[in-house]
């Protein structure tokens, strides 16, 4: 897990609005972000860079896990983290997430695109080998992975549940 202690720098912010502005700066990563944050919090550029990394670590975790509720986001923080600061950051993320998603989807490099995949189940039932081909910008990359038997069963169950859910949806429509 990422060291979130650099987020304690936000305790030096003079207002909640400044914390919001700093989070926005971190997400948008403009050329002046580090300098602006350093000036606002009266800290070094290295401290600001660490703060930006921590904010973006939380953002990537929130996006990856699909969190939209502040109670989910607050669970990212360790138990000994400053409770009020964790609550404020969680609230900011909850409120700003839709606009940050829009900003990132229009201004950042897109995620790699899956172009092909194949899979085989081992005869000894130890799991499944996956061969994925992804296209990242103009480069095509091949990835080989192994999924354990238990993870494969869980994945198949998830697909079955998802299919049932969609089937019910189509009956309603």
mmCIF file of C-alpha atoms in Angstrom:
data_model
loop_
_atom_site.group_PDB
_atom_site.id
_atom_site.type_symbol
_atom_site.label_atom_id
_atom_site.label_comp_id
_atom_site.label_asym_id
_atom_site.label_seq_id
_atom_site.Cartn_x
_atom_site.Cartn_y
_atom_site.Cartn_z
ATOM 1 C CA UNK A 1 0.000 0.000 0.000
ATOM 2 C CA UNK A 2 1.104 3.546 -0.698
ATOM 3 C CA UNK A 3 2.311 5.631 2.250
ATOM 4 C CA UNK A 4 -0.501 8.124 2.808
ATOM 5 C CA UNK A 5 1.350 10.085 5.502
ATOM 6 C CA UNK A 6 2.104 12.862 3.011
ATOM 7 C CA UNK A 7 -1.628 13.645 3.049
ATOM 8 C CA UNK A 8 -1.086 15.057 6.535
ATOM 9 C CA UNK A 9 0.339 18.117 4.762
ATOM 10 C CA UNK A 10 -3.276 19.002 4.008
ATOM 11 C CA UNK A 11 -3.700 19.759 7.709
ATOM 12 C CA UNK A 12 -1.651 22.907 7.031
ATOM 13 C CA UNK A 13 -4.300 24.157 4.566
ATOM 14 C CA UNK A 14 -6.011 27.322 5.750
ATOM 15 C CA UNK A 15 -9.465 26.184 4.586
ATOM 16 C CA UNK A 16 -11.470 23.281 3.214
ATOM 17 C CA UNK A 17 -11.638 25.138 -0.100
ATOM 18 C CA UNK A 18 -7.843 25.085 -0.264
ATOM 19 C CA UNK A 19 -7.851 21.311 0.303
ATOM 20 C CA UNK A 20 -10.341 20.994 -2.570
ATOM 21 C CA UNK A 21 -8.154 23.202 -4.778
ATOM 22 C CA UNK A 22 -5.069 21.130 -3.951
ATOM 23 C CA UNK A 23 -6.900 17.881 -4.765
ATOM 24 C CA UNK A 24 -7.982 19.399 -8.090
ATOM 25 C CA UNK A 25 -4.410 20.479 -8.831
ATOM 26 C CA UNK A 26 -3.152 16.983 -8.034
ATOM 27 C CA UNK A 27 -5.690 15.313 -10.314
ATOM 28 C CA UNK A 28 -5.156 17.726 -13.205
ATOM 29 C CA UNK A 29 -1.359 17.635 -12.823
ATOM 30 C CA UNK A 30 -0.601 20.913 -14.565
ATOM 31 C CA UNK A 31 3.006 22.038 -14.951
ATOM 32 C CA UNK A 32 2.569 24.454 -12.058
ATOM 33 C CA UNK A 33 0.858 22.015 -9.654
ATOM 34 C CA UNK A 34 3.918 21.244 -7.543
ATOM 35 C CA UNK A 35 4.924 24.892 -7.257
ATOM 36 C CA UNK A 36 1.377 26.050 -6.481
ATOM 37 C CA UNK A 37 0.879 23.389 -3.798
ATOM 38 C CA UNK A 38 4.297 24.107 -2.272
ATOM 39 C CA UNK A 39 3.440 27.789 -2.010
ATOM 40 C CA UNK A 40 -0.038 27.157 -0.599
ATOM 41 C CA UNK A 41 1.177 24.741 2.082
ATOM 42 C CA UNK A 42 4.597 26.334 2.640
ATOM 43 C CA UNK A 43 6.413 23.071 2.027
ATOM 44 C CA UNK A 44 9.119 21.727 -0.263
ATOM 45 C CA UNK A 45 8.527 20.630 -3.831
ATOM 46 C CA UNK A 46 9.378 17.071 -2.802
ATOM 47 C CA UNK A 47 6.638 17.161 -0.155
ATOM 48 C CA UNK A 48 4.187 18.484 -2.754
ATOM 49 C CA UNK A 49 5.188 15.758 -5.196
ATOM 50 C CA UNK A 50 4.631 13.107 -2.511
ATOM 51 C CA UNK A 51 1.245 14.660 -1.708
ATOM 52 C CA UNK A 52 0.241 14.582 -5.387
ATOM 53 C CA UNK A 53 1.290 10.921 -5.603
ATOM 54 C CA UNK A 54 -0.807 10.053 -2.549
ATOM 55 C CA UNK A 55 -3.874 11.873 -3.882
ATOM 56 C CA UNK A 56 -3.500 10.114 -7.217
ATOM 57 C CA UNK A 57 -2.991 6.771 -5.479
ATOM 58 C CA UNK A 58 -6.344 7.241 -3.732
ATOM 59 C CA UNK A 59 -7.957 8.339 -7.000
ATOM 60 C CA UNK A 60 -6.677 5.296 -8.880
ATOM 61 C CA UNK A 61 -7.880 2.991 -6.088
ATOM 62 C CA UNK A 62 -11.309 4.673 -6.075
ATOM 63 C CA UNK A 63 -11.592 4.349 -9.864
ATOM 64 C CA UNK A 64 -10.292 0.782 -9.947
ATOM 65 C CA UNK A 65 -12.618 -0.391 -7.162
ATOM 66 C CA UNK A 66 -15.596 1.596 -8.479
ATOM 67 C CA UNK A 67 -16.128 3.443 -5.189
ATOM 68 C CA UNK A 68 -18.733 6.216 -5.298
ATOM 69 C CA UNK A 69 -19.700 6.478 -1.640
ATOM 70 C CA UNK A 70 -17.635 8.339 0.952
ATOM 71 C CA UNK A 71 -17.932 5.409 3.379
ATOM 72 C CA UNK A 72 -16.125 3.202 0.834
ATOM 73 C CA UNK A 73 -13.468 5.829 0.189
ATOM 74 C CA UNK A 74 -12.787 6.441 3.882
ATOM 75 C CA UNK A 75 -11.917 2.744 4.274
ATOM 76 C CA UNK A 76 -8.855 3.288 2.060
ATOM 77 C CA UNK A 77 -7.191 5.166 4.904
ATOM 78 C CA UNK A 78 -5.330 3.327 7.661
ATOM 79 C CA UNK A 79 -7.001 3.162 11.083
ATOM 80 C CA UNK A 80 -4.483 5.572 12.622
ATOM 81 C CA UNK A 81 -5.035 8.249 9.942
ATOM 82 C CA UNK A 82 -6.461 11.622 11.055
ATOM 83 C CA UNK A 83 -10.256 10.959 11.087
ATOM 84 C CA UNK A 84 -11.413 14.488 10.170
ATOM 85 C CA UNK A 85 -8.920 14.746 7.322
ATOM 86 C CA UNK A 86 -9.927 11.311 6.003
ATOM 87 C CA UNK A 87 -13.574 12.390 6.158
ATOM 88 C CA UNK A 88 -12.870 15.641 4.315
ATOM 89 C CA UNK A 89 -10.841 13.930 1.591
ATOM 90 C CA UNK A 90 -13.541 11.261 1.213
ATOM 91 C CA UNK A 91 -16.220 13.940 0.901
ATOM 92 C CA UNK A 92 -14.187 15.853 -1.692
ATOM 93 C CA UNK A 93 -13.605 12.689 -3.702
ATOM 94 C CA UNK A 94 -17.290 11.779 -3.586
ATOM 95 C CA UNK A 95 -18.325 15.220 -4.811
ATOM 96 C CA UNK A 96 -15.582 15.660 -7.402
ATOM 97 C CA UNK A 97 -15.365 12.139 -8.815
ATOM 98 C CA UNK A 98 -17.811 12.672 -11.715
ATOM 99 C CA UNK A 99 -16.013 15.805 -12.939
ATOM 100 C CA UNK A 100 -12.586 14.212 -12.418
ATOM 101 C CA UNK A 101 -13.652 11.160 -14.437
ATOM 102 C CA UNK A 102 -14.807 13.424 -17.254
ATOM 103 C CA UNK A 103 -11.598 15.445 -17.116
ATOM 104 C CA UNK A 104 -9.391 12.346 -17.124
ATOM 105 C CA UNK A 105 -11.315 10.650 -19.919
ATOM 106 C CA UNK A 106 -10.965 13.689 -22.189
ATOM 107 C CA UNK A 107 -7.482 14.883 -21.240
ATOM 108 C CA UNK A 108 -5.454 11.847 -20.265
ATOM 109 C CA UNK A 109 -4.090 8.965 -22.273
ATOM 110 C CA UNK A 110 -6.695 6.239 -22.544
ATOM 111 C CA UNK A 111 -6.425 2.787 -21.049
ATOM 112 C CA UNK A 112 -5.016 -0.011 -23.185
ATOM 113 C CA UNK A 113 -7.527 -1.743 -25.448
ATOM 114 C CA UNK A 114 -7.915 -5.522 -25.360
ATOM 115 C CA UNK A 115 -7.627 -6.664 -28.970
ATOM 116 C CA UNK A 116 -7.500 -10.458 -28.604
ATOM 117 C CA UNK A 117 -7.401 -13.160 -25.954
ATOM 118 C CA UNK A 118 -7.269 -16.910 -25.666
ATOM 119 C CA UNK A 119 -7.424 -19.224 -22.695
ATOM 120 C CA UNK A 120 -6.798 -22.867 -21.922
ATOM 121 C CA UNK A 121 -7.659 -24.917 -18.871
ATOM 122 C CA UNK A 122 -4.818 -27.107 -17.627
ATOM 123 C CA UNK A 123 -5.572 -30.815 -17.666
ATOM 124 C CA UNK A 124 -4.458 -31.148 -14.052
ATOM 125 C CA UNK A 125 -7.146 -28.569 -13.108
ATOM 126 C CA UNK A 126 -4.619 -26.304 -11.423
ATOM 127 C CA UNK A 127 -6.113 -23.322 -13.186
ATOM 128 C CA UNK A 128 -6.252 -21.488 -16.454
ATOM 129 C CA UNK A 129 -3.621 -19.909 -18.676
ATOM 130 C CA UNK A 130 -4.597 -16.636 -20.300
ATOM 131 C CA UNK A 131 -2.905 -15.079 -23.293
ATOM 132 C CA UNK A 132 -3.970 -11.474 -23.772
ATOM 133 C CA UNK A 133 -3.087 -9.100 -26.553
ATOM 134 C CA UNK A 134 -3.567 -5.428 -25.797
ATOM 135 C CA UNK A 135 -3.049 -2.341 -27.864
ATOM 136 C CA UNK A 136 -1.582 0.594 -25.970
ATOM 137 C CA UNK A 137 -1.448 3.634 -28.237
ATOM 138 C CA UNK A 138 0.191 2.192 -31.342
ATOM 139 C CA UNK A 139 2.036 -0.691 -29.654
ATOM 140 C CA UNK A 140 0.620 -4.183 -29.342
ATOM 141 C CA UNK A 141 1.700 -6.112 -26.255
ATOM 142 C CA UNK A 142 1.203 -9.755 -25.329
ATOM 143 C CA UNK A 143 0.561 -10.730 -21.735
ATOM 144 C CA UNK A 144 0.559 -14.239 -20.324
ATOM 145 C CA UNK A 145 -1.138 -14.905 -16.981
ATOM 146 C CA UNK A 146 -2.189 -17.873 -14.901
ATOM 147 C CA UNK A 147 -5.424 -17.892 -12.898
ATOM 148 C CA UNK A 148 -5.773 -20.353 -10.052
ATOM 149 C CA UNK A 149 -8.638 -22.820 -10.011
ATOM 150 C CA UNK A 150 -10.444 -20.944 -7.202
ATOM 151 C CA UNK A 151 -10.078 -17.594 -8.965
ATOM 152 C CA UNK A 152 -11.303 -19.159 -12.216
ATOM 153 C CA UNK A 153 -14.397 -20.566 -10.470
ATOM 154 C CA UNK A 154 -15.066 -17.149 -8.932
ATOM 155 C CA UNK A 155 -14.667 -15.454 -12.327
ATOM 156 C CA UNK A 156 -17.063 -17.897 -14.013
ATOM 157 C CA UNK A 157 -19.577 -17.375 -11.185
ATOM 158 C CA UNK A 158 -19.281 -13.611 -11.649
ATOM 159 C CA UNK A 159 -19.955 -13.984 -15.401
ATOM 160 C CA UNK A 160 -22.965 -16.213 -14.696
ATOM 161 C CA UNK A 161 -24.381 -13.741 -12.158
ATOM 162 C CA UNK A 162 -23.786 -10.867 -14.545
ATOM 163 C CA UNK A 163 -25.537 -12.753 -17.352
ATOM 164 C CA UNK A 164 -28.534 -13.528 -15.106
ATOM 165 C CA UNK A 165 -28.744 -9.876 -14.092
ATOM 166 C CA UNK A 166 -28.758 -8.751 -17.719
ATOM 167 C CA UNK A 167 -31.287 -11.415 -18.643
ATOM 168 C CA UNK A 168 -33.632 -10.093 -15.910
ATOM 169 C CA UNK A 169 -33.099 -6.577 -17.163
ATOM 170 C CA UNK A 170 -34.157 -7.497 -20.690
ATOM 171 C CA UNK A 171 -37.316 -9.158 -19.372
ATOM 172 C CA UNK A 172 -38.245 -5.951 -17.557
ATOM 173 C CA UNK A 173 -37.760 -3.816 -20.644
#
